[in-house]
mmCIF file of C-alpha atoms in Angstrom:
data_model
loop_
_atom_site.group_PDB
_atom_site.id
_atom_site.type_symbol
_atom_site.label_atom_id
_atom_site.label_comp_id
_atom_site.label_asym_id
_atom_site.label_seq_id
_atom_site.Cartn_x
_atom_site.Cartn_y
_atom_site.Cartn_z
ATOM 1 C CA MET X 1 37.364 15.909 -17.650
ATOM 2 C CA SER X 2 33.980 15.227 -19.232
ATOM 3 C CA THR X 3 33.522 12.354 -21.632
ATOM 4 C CA SER X 4 31.687 12.363 -24.926
ATOM 5 C CA SER X 5 30.936 8.664 -24.647
ATOM 6 C CA ASN X 6 27.334 7.549 -24.428
ATOM 7 C CA HIS X 7 28.496 5.044 -21.850
ATOM 8 C CA PRO X 8 30.444 6.916 -19.144
ATOM 9 C CA SER X 9 32.754 4.940 -16.919
ATOM 10 C CA LYS X 10 31.306 3.543 -13.711
ATOM 11 C CA SER X 11 31.352 5.901 -10.755
ATOM 12 C CA ILE X 12 33.998 4.935 -8.214
ATOM 13 C CA VAL X 13 31.835 6.389 -5.459
ATOM 14 C CA ALA X 14 28.951 4.093 -6.439
ATOM 15 C CA THR X 15 31.161 1.078 -5.771
ATOM 16 C CA LEU X 16 31.622 2.221 -2.176
ATOM 17 C CA ALA X 17 27.953 1.807 -1.226
ATOM 18 C CA PRO X 18 27.225 -1.033 1.237
ATOM 19 C CA GLU X 19 26.544 -4.367 -0.413
ATOM 20 C CA TYR X 20 23.049 -4.518 1.078
ATOM 21 C CA ILE X 21 22.220 -1.252 -0.711
ATOM 22 C CA LYS X 22 23.641 -2.458 -4.019
ATOM 23 C CA ALA X 23 21.516 -5.605 -3.742
ATOM 24 C CA ILE X 24 18.207 -3.722 -3.475
ATOM 25 C CA ALA X 25 15.908 -4.081 -6.454
ATOM 26 C CA ALA X 26 14.165 -0.728 -6.794
ATOM 27 C CA TYR X 27 10.396 -0.663 -6.303
ATOM 28 C CA GLN X 28 8.487 -0.534 -9.577
ATOM 29 C CA GLY X 29 5.145 1.236 -9.426
ATOM 30 C CA GLY X 30 2.253 0.809 -11.819
ATOM 31 C CA LYS X 31 2.882 2.053 -15.345
ATOM 32 C CA PRO X 32 1.747 5.684 -15.753
ATOM 33 C CA ILE X 33 -0.855 6.477 -18.417
ATOM 34 C CA SER X 34 1.479 8.954 -20.131
ATOM 35 C CA GLU X 35 4.235 6.347 -20.430
ATOM 36 C CA LEU X 36 1.933 3.778 -22.032
ATOM 37 C CA ALA X 37 0.634 6.415 -24.448
ATOM 38 C CA ARG X 38 4.204 7.109 -25.595
ATOM 39 C CA GLU X 39 5.150 3.441 -25.833
ATOM 40 C CA MET X 40 2.091 2.269 -27.744
ATOM 41 C CA GLY X 41 1.202 5.421 -29.664
ATOM 42 C CA LEU X 42 -2.178 5.599 -27.923
ATOM 43 C CA GLN X 43 -4.284 8.577 -26.969
ATOM 44 C CA VAL X 44 -4.326 9.290 -23.231
ATOM 45 C CA GLU X 45 -8.125 9.444 -23.182
ATOM 46 C CA ASP X 46 -8.298 5.908 -24.633
ATOM 47 C CA ILE X 47 -6.275 4.368 -21.791
ATOM 48 C CA VAL X 48 -7.770 2.748 -18.696
ATOM 49 C CA LYS X 49 -5.441 2.470 -15.714
ATOM 50 C CA LEU X 50 -6.378 -0.211 -13.198
ATOM 51 C CA ALA X 51 -2.913 -0.914 -11.829
ATOM 52 C CA SER X 52 -2.249 1.103 -8.687
ATOM 53 C CA ASN X 53 -5.286 0.690 -6.408
ATOM 54 C CA GLU X 54 -6.314 4.328 -6.831
ATOM 55 C CA ASN X 55 -9.775 5.736 -6.095
ATOM 56 C CA PRO X 56 -11.630 6.075 -9.427
ATOM 57 C CA LEU X 57 -13.880 8.769 -7.908
ATOM 58 C CA GLY X 58 -10.894 11.085 -7.470
ATOM 59 C CA ILE X 59 -10.917 13.202 -4.314
ATOM 60 C CA SER X 60 -13.489 14.595 -1.925
ATOM 61 C CA PRO X 61 -15.018 17.941 -2.987
ATOM 62 C CA LYS X 62 -14.042 19.216 0.455
ATOM 63 C CA ALA X 63 -10.437 18.206 -0.199
ATOM 64 C CA ASP X 64 -10.540 19.900 -3.590
ATOM 65 C CA TYR X 65 -11.630 23.167 -1.987
ATOM 66 C CA ALA X 66 -8.997 22.860 0.757
ATOM 67 C CA ILE X 67 -6.276 22.346 -1.850
ATOM 68 C CA GLN X 68 -7.242 25.521 -3.684
ATOM 69 C CA GLU X 69 -7.164 27.468 -0.426
ATOM 70 C CA ALA X 70 -3.800 26.017 0.608
ATOM 71 C CA LEU X 71 -2.238 26.995 -2.721
ATOM 72 C CA LEU X 72 -2.489 30.638 -1.686
ATOM 73 C CA ASP X 73 0.195 30.029 0.952
ATOM 74 C CA ILE X 74 2.418 27.709 -1.067
ATOM 75 C CA ALA X 75 5.513 29.912 -0.658
ATOM 76 C CA ARG X 76 5.580 29.080 3.052
ATOM 77 C CA TYR X 77 7.056 25.929 4.569
ATOM 78 C CA PRO X 78 4.464 23.462 5.831
ATOM 79 C CA ASP X 79 3.804 22.916 9.508
ATOM 80 C CA GLY X 80 6.540 20.426 10.400
ATOM 81 C CA ASN X 81 4.439 19.012 13.240
ATOM 82 C CA SER X 82 1.242 18.735 11.171
ATOM 83 C CA PHE X 83 -0.726 20.392 13.982
ATOM 84 C CA ALA X 84 -4.111 20.695 12.236
ATOM 85 C CA LEU X 85 -3.877 17.214 10.754
ATOM 86 C CA ARG X 86 -2.678 15.782 14.062
ATOM 87 C CA ASP X 87 -5.674 17.348 15.797
ATOM 88 C CA ALA X 88 -8.100 16.036 13.168
ATOM 89 C CA VAL X 89 -6.741 12.473 13.264
ATOM 90 C CA SER X 90 -6.602 12.531 17.066
ATOM 91 C CA LYS X 91 -10.295 13.439 17.268
ATOM 92 C CA LYS X 92 -11.357 11.113 14.438
ATOM 93 C CA PHE X 93 -9.761 8.033 15.998
ATOM 94 C CA SER X 94 -9.884 9.035 19.675
ATOM 95 C CA ILE X 95 -6.141 8.794 20.175
ATOM 96 C CA ALA X 96 -3.700 11.124 21.923
ATOM 97 C CA PRO X 97 -1.847 13.537 19.616
ATOM 98 C CA ASN X 98 1.547 12.323 20.840
ATOM 99 C CA GLN X 99 0.708 8.805 19.639
ATOM 100 C CA LEU X 100 0.719 9.906 15.994
ATOM 101 C CA VAL X 101 3.438 9.998 13.355
ATOM 102 C CA PHE X 102 2.846 11.515 9.906
ATOM 103 C CA GLY X 103 4.564 10.508 6.720
ATOM 104 C CA ASN X 104 4.896 11.002 2.991
ATOM 105 C CA GLY X 105 2.375 8.227 2.440
ATOM 106 C CA SER X 106 2.117 5.174 4.678
ATOM 107 C CA ASN X 107 5.280 3.871 2.969
ATOM 108 C CA ASP X 108 7.098 6.588 4.899
ATOM 109 C CA ILE X 109 5.674 5.224 8.147
ATOM 110 C CA LEU X 110 7.013 1.771 7.286
ATOM 111 C CA GLU X 111 10.436 3.220 6.556
ATOM 112 C CA LEU X 112 10.475 5.311 9.737
ATOM 113 C CA ALA X 113 9.731 2.204 11.780
ATOM 114 C CA ALA X 114 12.563 0.321 10.078
ATOM 115 C CA ARG X 115 15.035 3.195 10.483
ATOM 116 C CA ALA X 116 14.189 3.602 14.151
ATOM 117 C CA PHE X 117 14.379 -0.058 15.146
ATOM 118 C CA LEU X 118 16.404 -2.045 12.611
ATOM 119 C CA THR X 119 20.111 -2.250 11.966
ATOM 120 C CA ALA X 120 22.629 -4.778 10.670
ATOM 121 C CA GLY X 121 22.561 -8.004 12.644
ATOM 122 C CA TYR X 122 18.816 -7.915 13.334
ATOM 123 C CA GLU X 123 15.834 -9.387 11.506
ATOM 124 C CA ALA X 124 12.376 -8.409 10.286
ATOM 125 C CA ILE X 125 9.692 -11.004 9.596
ATOM 126 C CA TYR X 126 7.057 -10.721 6.874
ATOM 127 C CA SER X 127 4.902 -13.064 4.850
ATOM 128 C CA GLN X 128 5.498 -14.444 1.396
ATOM 129 C CA HIS X 129 3.408 -12.474 -1.146
ATOM 130 C CA ALA X 130 3.248 -9.494 1.254
ATOM 131 C CA PHE X 131 3.718 -5.843 0.282
ATOM 132 C CA ALA X 132 7.046 -5.295 -1.515
ATOM 133 C CA VAL X 133 8.036 -2.333 0.651
ATOM 134 C CA TYR X 134 8.663 -4.515 3.729
ATOM 135 C CA PRO X 135 11.788 -6.181 2.303
ATOM 136 C CA LEU X 136 12.906 -2.871 0.793
ATOM 137 C CA VAL X 137 12.884 -0.922 4.055
ATOM 138 C CA THR X 138 14.421 -3.863 5.883
ATOM 139 C CA GLN X 139 17.297 -4.275 3.446
ATOM 140 C CA ALA X 140 17.953 -0.525 3.367
ATOM 141 C CA THR X 141 18.906 -0.668 7.061
ATOM 142 C CA GLY X 142 21.272 -3.604 6.622
ATOM 143 C CA ALA X 143 18.937 -5.889 8.553
ATOM 144 C CA THR X 144 17.905 -9.341 7.333
ATOM 145 C CA GLY X 145 14.440 -10.101 6.018
ATOM 146 C CA VAL X 146 12.845 -13.397 7.038
ATOM 147 C CA VAL X 147 10.123 -14.490 4.620
ATOM 148 C CA VAL X 148 7.505 -16.849 6.049
ATOM 149 C CA PRO X 149 5.670 -19.010 3.490
ATOM 150 C CA ALA X 150 2.025 -18.063 3.037
ATOM 151 C CA LYS X 151 -0.621 -20.592 3.850
ATOM 152 C CA HIS X 152 -3.009 -22.078 1.293
ATOM 153 C CA GLY X 153 -5.061 -19.276 -0.180
ATOM 154 C CA TYR X 154 -2.145 -16.818 -0.125
ATOM 155 C CA GLY X 155 -2.876 -15.476 3.367
ATOM 156 C CA HIS X 156 -0.455 -14.760 6.222
ATOM 157 C CA ASP X 157 0.397 -17.824 8.325
ATOM 158 C CA LEU X 158 0.525 -16.202 11.765
ATOM 159 C CA THR X 159 1.481 -19.455 13.499
ATOM 160 C CA ALA X 160 4.489 -19.853 11.211
ATOM 161 C CA MET X 161 5.401 -16.189 11.690
ATOM 162 C CA LEU X 162 5.501 -16.725 15.454
ATOM 163 C CA ALA X 163 7.680 -19.788 14.935
ATOM 164 C CA ALA X 164 10.102 -17.682 12.846
ATOM 165 C CA ILE X 165 10.918 -15.377 15.777
ATOM 166 C CA THR X 166 14.532 -15.532 16.962
ATOM 167 C CA PRO X 167 16.598 -13.458 19.408
ATOM 168 C CA LYS X 168 17.508 -11.288 16.394
ATOM 169 C CA THR X 169 13.903 -10.394 15.533
ATOM 170 C CA ARG X 170 13.064 -6.722 15.973
ATOM 171 C CA ILE X 171 10.041 -6.131 13.689
ATOM 172 C CA ILE X 172 7.181 -8.172 12.294
ATOM 173 C CA PHE X 173 5.288 -6.657 9.359
ATOM 174 C CA VAL X 174 1.647 -7.707 8.964
ATOM 175 C CA ALA X 175 -0.560 -6.421 6.121
ATOM 176 C CA ASN X 176 -4.308 -6.550 6.707
ATOM 177 C CA PRO X 177 -5.775 -6.627 4.093
ATOM 178 C CA ASN X 178 -2.661 -7.655 2.228
ATOM 179 C CA ASN X 179 -1.494 -6.245 -1.078
ATOM 180 C CA PRO X 180 -1.423 -7.865 -3.673
ATOM 181 C CA THR X 181 -3.502 -10.828 -2.482
ATOM 182 C CA GLY X 182 -6.367 -8.941 -0.822
ATOM 183 C CA THR X 183 -6.502 -11.534 1.961
ATOM 184 C CA LEU X 184 -7.816 -10.594 5.413
ATOM 185 C CA LEU X 185 -6.879 -12.005 8.808
ATOM 186 C CA ASP X 186 -9.493 -13.022 11.344
ATOM 187 C CA LYS X 187 -9.626 -10.402 14.109
ATOM 188 C CA ALA X 188 -9.586 -12.922 16.944
ATOM 189 C CA GLU X 189 -6.651 -14.742 15.349
ATOM 190 C CA LEU X 190 -4.758 -11.481 14.919
ATOM 191 C CA HIS X 191 -5.386 -10.441 18.520
ATOM 192 C CA ALA X 192 -4.203 -13.832 19.764
ATOM 193 C CA PHE X 193 -1.078 -13.443 17.619
ATOM 194 C CA LEU X 194 -0.276 -10.057 19.175
ATOM 195 C CA LYS X 195 -0.610 -11.545 22.658
ATOM 196 C CA GLN X 196 2.010 -14.147 21.786
ATOM 197 C CA VAL X 197 4.577 -11.810 20.218
ATOM 198 C CA PRO X 198 7.276 -10.917 22.761
ATOM 199 C CA LYS X 199 6.872 -7.359 24.058
ATOM 200 C CA ALA X 200 10.356 -6.412 22.855
ATOM 201 C CA ILE X 201 9.391 -7.039 19.206
ATOM 202 C CA LEU X 202 7.610 -4.336 17.236
ATOM 203 C CA VAL X 203 4.571 -5.361 15.188
ATOM 204 C CA VAL X 204 3.791 -3.060 12.269
ATOM 205 C CA LEU X 205 0.176 -3.594 11.236
ATOM 206 C CA ASP X 206 -0.358 -2.131 7.772
ATOM 207 C CA GLU X 207 -4.026 -1.185 7.334
ATOM 208 C CA ALA X 208 -3.871 0.836 4.126
ATOM 209 C CA TYR X 209 -7.166 -0.598 2.864
ATOM 210 C CA ASP X 210 -9.241 -0.501 6.050
ATOM 211 C CA GLU X 211 -11.768 1.992 4.620
ATOM 212 C CA TYR X 212 -12.768 -0.632 2.049
ATOM 213 C CA LEU X 213 -13.768 -3.162 4.714
ATOM 214 C CA SER X 214 -17.382 -3.840 5.666
ATOM 215 C CA ALA X 215 -18.578 -2.828 9.123
ATOM 216 C CA ASP X 216 -18.189 -6.414 10.367
ATOM 217 C CA ASN X 217 -14.630 -6.675 9.082
ATOM 218 C CA LYS X 218 -13.420 -3.226 10.187
ATOM 219 C CA SER X 219 -10.217 -3.265 12.190
ATOM 220 C CA GLU X 220 -10.363 -3.046 15.963
ATOM 221 C CA ALA X 221 -6.617 -2.580 16.249
ATOM 222 C CA ILE X 222 -6.700 1.046 17.364
ATOM 223 C CA ALA X 223 -8.487 -0.083 20.529
ATOM 224 C CA TRP X 224 -5.690 -2.617 21.035
ATOM 225 C CA LEU X 225 -3.017 0.076 21.317
ATOM 226 C CA SER X 226 -3.711 0.421 25.035
ATOM 227 C CA GLU X 227 -3.035 -3.304 25.396
ATOM 228 C CA PHE X 228 0.039 -3.651 23.185
ATOM 229 C CA ASP X 229 2.886 -1.162 23.643
ATOM 230 C CA ASN X 230 4.737 -2.822 20.763
ATOM 231 C CA LEU X 231 2.094 -2.175 18.075
ATOM 232 C CA ILE X 232 2.255 0.358 15.226
ATOM 233 C CA ILE X 233 -0.746 0.776 12.936
ATOM 234 C CA SER X 234 -0.111 2.428 9.585
ATOM 235 C CA ARG X 235 -2.887 4.111 7.608
ATOM 236 C CA THR X 236 -2.981 6.126 4.390
ATOM 237 C CA PHE X 237 -4.952 8.801 2.562
ATOM 238 C CA SER X 238 -3.865 7.360 -0.805
ATOM 239 C CA LYS X 239 -6.605 4.771 -1.246
ATOM 240 C CA ALA X 240 -10.234 5.466 -0.270
ATOM 241 C CA TYR X 241 -9.529 9.167 0.334
ATOM 242 C CA GLY X 242 -8.041 9.482 -3.152
ATOM 243 C CA LEU X 243 -4.942 11.502 -2.240
ATOM 244 C CA ALA X 244 -2.374 9.161 -3.821
ATOM 245 C CA GLY X 245 -0.644 11.985 -5.666
ATOM 246 C CA LEU X 246 -0.192 14.064 -2.507
ATOM 247 C CA ARG X 247 1.391 11.284 -0.413
ATOM 248 C CA VAL X 248 0.180 11.486 3.164
ATOM 249 C CA GLY X 249 -0.106 8.697 5.701
ATOM 250 C CA PHE X 250 0.081 8.255 9.455
ATOM 251 C CA GLY X 251 1.080 5.823 12.154
ATOM 252 C CA LEU X 252 -0.670 5.212 15.466
ATOM 253 C CA CYS X 253 1.376 3.769 18.307
ATOM 254 C CA HIS X 254 2.650 4.181 21.866
ATOM 255 C CA ALA X 255 3.914 7.714 22.511
ATOM 256 C CA ASP X 256 7.467 6.451 23.185
ATOM 257 C CA ILE X 257 7.585 4.729 19.806
ATOM 258 C CA ALA X 258 6.153 7.792 18.068
ATOM 259 C CA ASP X 259 8.855 9.912 19.699
ATOM 260 C CA LEU X 260 11.633 7.723 18.289
ATOM 261 C CA MET X 261 10.095 7.616 14.813
ATOM 262 C CA ASN X 262 9.759 11.385 14.817
ATOM 263 C CA ARG X 263 13.476 11.680 15.596
ATOM 264 C CA VAL X 264 14.373 10.008 12.301
ATOM 265 C CA ARG X 265 11.569 11.656 10.348
ATOM 266 C CA GLN X 266 12.649 14.283 7.850
ATOM 267 C CA PRO X 267 11.437 17.823 8.586
ATOM 268 C CA PHE X 268 8.480 18.947 6.460
ATOM 269 C CA ASN X 269 7.967 15.414 5.151
ATOM 270 C CA VAL X 270 4.241 16.074 4.649
ATOM 271 C CA ASN X 271 3.648 19.092 2.428
ATOM 272 C CA SER X 272 1.116 21.791 3.208
ATOM 273 C CA ILE X 273 -1.242 20.879 0.350
ATOM 274 C CA ALA X 274 -1.331 17.262 1.521
ATOM 275 C CA GLN X 275 -2.006 18.279 5.113
ATOM 276 C CA ALA X 276 -4.887 20.562 4.143
ATOM 277 C CA ALA X 277 -6.425 17.969 1.821
ATOM 278 C CA ALA X 278 -6.140 15.235 4.454
ATOM 279 C CA VAL X 279 -7.860 17.345 7.113
ATOM 280 C CA ALA X 280 -10.722 18.093 4.730
ATOM 281 C CA SER X 281 -10.960 14.434 3.638
ATOM 282 C CA LEU X 282 -11.408 13.272 7.213
ATOM 283 C CA ALA X 283 -14.462 15.525 7.435
ATOM 284 C CA ASP X 284 -16.147 14.009 4.376
ATOM 285 C CA ASP X 285 -17.632 10.686 5.468
ATOM 286 C CA ASP X 286 -20.081 10.799 2.559
ATOM 287 C CA PHE X 287 -17.243 10.618 0.034
ATOM 288 C CA VAL X 288 -15.696 7.611 1.776
ATOM 289 C CA GLU X 289 -19.099 5.890 1.881
ATOM 290 C CA ARG X 290 -19.579 6.485 -1.851
ATOM 291 C CA SER X 291 -16.088 5.150 -2.508
ATOM 292 C CA TYR X 292 -16.866 2.033 -0.473
ATOM 293 C CA ALA X 293 -20.172 1.465 -2.288
ATOM 294 C CA LEU X 294 -18.553 1.879 -5.708
ATOM 295 C CA ASN X 295 -15.832 -0.563 -4.680
ATOM 296 C CA GLN X 296 -18.353 -3.186 -3.563
ATOM 297 C CA ALA X 297 -20.243 -2.916 -6.839
ATOM 298 C CA GLY X 298 -17.029 -3.007 -8.858
ATOM 299 C CA MET X 299 -15.765 -6.052 -6.988
ATOM 300 C CA ALA X 300 -18.988 -7.887 -7.832
ATOM 301 C CA GLN X 301 -18.704 -6.797 -11.466
ATOM 302 C CA LEU X 302 -15.136 -8.067 -11.802
ATOM 303 C CA THR X 303 -15.562 -11.337 -9.937
ATOM 304 C CA GLN X 304 -18.715 -12.144 -11.900
ATOM 305 C CA GLY X 305 -16.729 -11.436 -15.040
ATOM 306 C CA PHE X 306 -13.957 -13.787 -13.930
ATOM 307 C CA ASN X 307 -16.511 -16.493 -13.149
ATOM 308 C CA LYS X 308 -17.994 -16.083 -16.636
ATOM 309 C CA LEU X 309 -14.521 -16.407 -18.163
ATOM 310 C CA GLY X 310 -13.690 -19.429 -15.999
ATOM 311 C CA LEU X 311 -10.759 -17.687 -14.308
ATOM 312 C CA GLU X 312 -9.579 -18.341 -10.777
ATOM 313 C CA TYR X 313 -9.168 -15.321 -8.492
ATOM 314 C CA ILE X 314 -8.252 -14.665 -4.874
ATOM 315 C CA PRO X 315 -11.246 -13.377 -2.859
ATOM 316 C CA SER X 316 -10.243 -9.833 -1.948
ATOM 317 C CA PHE X 317 -11.168 -7.459 0.881
ATOM 318 C CA ALA X 318 -9.436 -4.450 -0.686
ATOM 319 C CA ASN X 319 -9.995 -2.348 -3.819
ATOM 320 C CA PHE X 320 -8.332 -4.779 -6.205
ATOM 321 C CA VAL X 321 -8.444 -8.441 -7.073
ATOM 322 C CA SER X 322 -5.707 -10.797 -8.285
ATOM 323 C CA PHE X 323 -6.722 -13.328 -10.924
ATOM 324 C CA LYS X 324 -4.967 -16.330 -12.422
ATOM 325 C CA VAL X 325 -4.470 -16.603 -16.151
ATOM 326 C CA ASN X 326 -2.340 -18.721 -18.457
ATOM 327 C CA GLU X 327 0.671 -16.863 -19.878
ATOM 328 C CA ALA X 328 0.075 -13.929 -17.541
ATOM 329 C CA ALA X 329 3.003 -11.895 -18.874
ATOM 330 C CA GLU X 330 1.760 -12.264 -22.451
ATOM 331 C CA VAL X 331 -1.805 -11.378 -21.457
ATOM 332 C CA ASN X 332 -0.528 -8.318 -19.614
ATOM 333 C CA GLN X 333 1.359 -7.162 -22.702
ATOM 334 C CA LYS X 334 -1.730 -7.570 -24.869
ATOM 335 C CA LEU X 335 -3.807 -5.628 -22.356
ATOM 336 C CA LEU X 336 -1.253 -2.821 -22.568
ATOM 337 C CA GLN X 337 -1.409 -2.854 -26.359
ATOM 338 C CA ASN X 338 -5.155 -2.351 -26.039
ATOM 339 C CA GLY X 339 -4.769 0.553 -23.612
ATOM 340 C CA VAL X 340 -5.591 -1.305 -20.391
ATOM 341 C CA ILE X 341 -3.064 -1.128 -17.557
ATOM 342 C CA VAL X 342 -3.186 -3.769 -14.806
ATOM 343 C CA ARG X 343 -0.398 -4.951 -12.515
ATOM 344 C CA PRO X 344 1.754 -8.032 -13.148
ATOM 345 C CA ILE X 345 2.796 -9.551 -9.820
ATOM 346 C CA ALA X 346 5.470 -12.045 -10.785
ATOM 347 C CA ASN X 347 7.811 -10.178 -8.419
ATOM 348 C CA TYR X 348 5.561 -11.352 -5.576
ATOM 349 C CA GLU X 349 6.250 -14.978 -6.548
ATOM 350 C CA MET X 350 2.889 -15.072 -8.308
ATOM 351 C CA PRO X 351 3.899 -15.330 -11.987
ATOM 352 C CA ASP X 352 0.529 -16.737 -13.084
ATOM 353 C CA TYR X 353 -1.455 -13.826 -11.621
ATOM 354 C CA LEU X 354 -2.334 -10.289 -12.593
ATOM 355 C CA ARG X 355 -3.792 -7.741 -10.179
ATOM 356 C CA VAL X 356 -6.534 -5.400 -11.337
ATOM 357 C CA SER X 357 -7.733 -2.378 -9.384
ATOM 358 C CA ILE X 358 -11.446 -1.670 -9.213
ATOM 359 C CA GLY X 359 -12.398 1.294 -11.360
ATOM 360 C CA LEU X 360 -15.558 2.936 -12.587
ATOM 361 C CA PHE X 361 -18.213 0.653 -14.075
ATOM 362 C CA SER X 362 -17.180 1.590 -17.622
ATOM 363 C CA GLU X 363 -13.493 0.998 -16.865
ATOM 364 C CA ASN X 364 -14.167 -2.431 -15.371
ATOM 365 C CA ALA X 365 -16.332 -3.303 -18.373
ATOM 366 C CA ARG X 366 -13.607 -2.213 -20.790
ATOM 367 C CA PHE X 367 -11.038 -4.357 -18.973
ATOM 368 C CA LEU X 368 -13.289 -7.448 -19.004
ATOM 369 C CA GLU X 369 -14.152 -6.967 -22.671
ATOM 370 C CA VAL X 370 -10.505 -6.678 -23.725
ATOM 371 C CA LEU X 371 -9.499 -9.574 -21.475
ATOM 372 C CA GLU X 372 -12.170 -11.802 -23.015
ATOM 373 C CA GLN X 373 -10.980 -10.933 -26.519
ATOM 374 C CA ILE X 374 -7.392 -11.771 -25.580
ATOM 375 C CA LEU X 375 -8.328 -15.098 -24.028
ATOM 376 C CA LYS X 376 -10.372 -16.087 -27.084
ATOM 377 C CA SER X 377 -7.519 -15.167 -29.411
ATOM 378 C CA ASN X 378 -5.170 -17.367 -27.339
ATOM 379 C CA GLU X 379 -7.372 -20.462 -27.610
#
């Protein structure tokens, strides 16, 4: 029997879910432009979104063309093995095709690793202030998350993470650079860490922002795969390549690990449009270079603005920067009222910080102008 009540009774089935599922706090993404427009009565064109670490340049022209071509065959299922994309990534990074796993964004890679290797009774280690998806995928398997306090400066404390290993440890998640802090680990320190992790423990190295690193800071981890059988590297097309809306990422690892992850991977998890766009994006180095250059200039623009305003910020190696401000929640609300979307990060145990993505010059300028007005009005 249906009910006319606006508050239907609680589903009995919902009560049967495992307690570790009920305890999950759902991931909250950055506020969409359309939602803010509805809430505040603003015009979409007057809103600046700097909340989700997206590429303000959009996508590669080559990817745009590939998308239009792929639309002609949209009635067909995608290639479940991502053959063309697998071949392109294999050649780009000089890695065997059977060492690759493709996902619906790099988040999917993180979840596949957790599903393949975690279960109730085991543990995953990750840093305080690290990417929110690590505890989510851990808890969804019934495993226990072990949070290691960050060191001064909000970076990963690799020594403490090693000390947190127990016989129950199955995965260690490491973000480099880390979101939302933007901190970067020293390559020699990271390599030494991997040498000390027991071979029976999987290390998931999340490198979603590697394309935004300078040549000197670029990861060398792919070359380490031949040395460490227990290493997974996750990458994404959502950031510098600009394909956030298509959701495509990949993992690089030992072939045996890739085989297990592919067993729990959903069929057709990367759609045909995403595959075509990703292949084309890999062939457009000029677009990535322009994205990097814009990011460097934008980072300088924002940090100079913070210095002028007397605000502390965490030096970042990604395409965003987290800054400290009094009454961060109130400042965030006032930014929203003025059509500027940034990211509050109180859920990362950083209640005094807001994270702002680097946008176009005009978008960064608009953010700094509104922020300055808010701070002056709060004096």
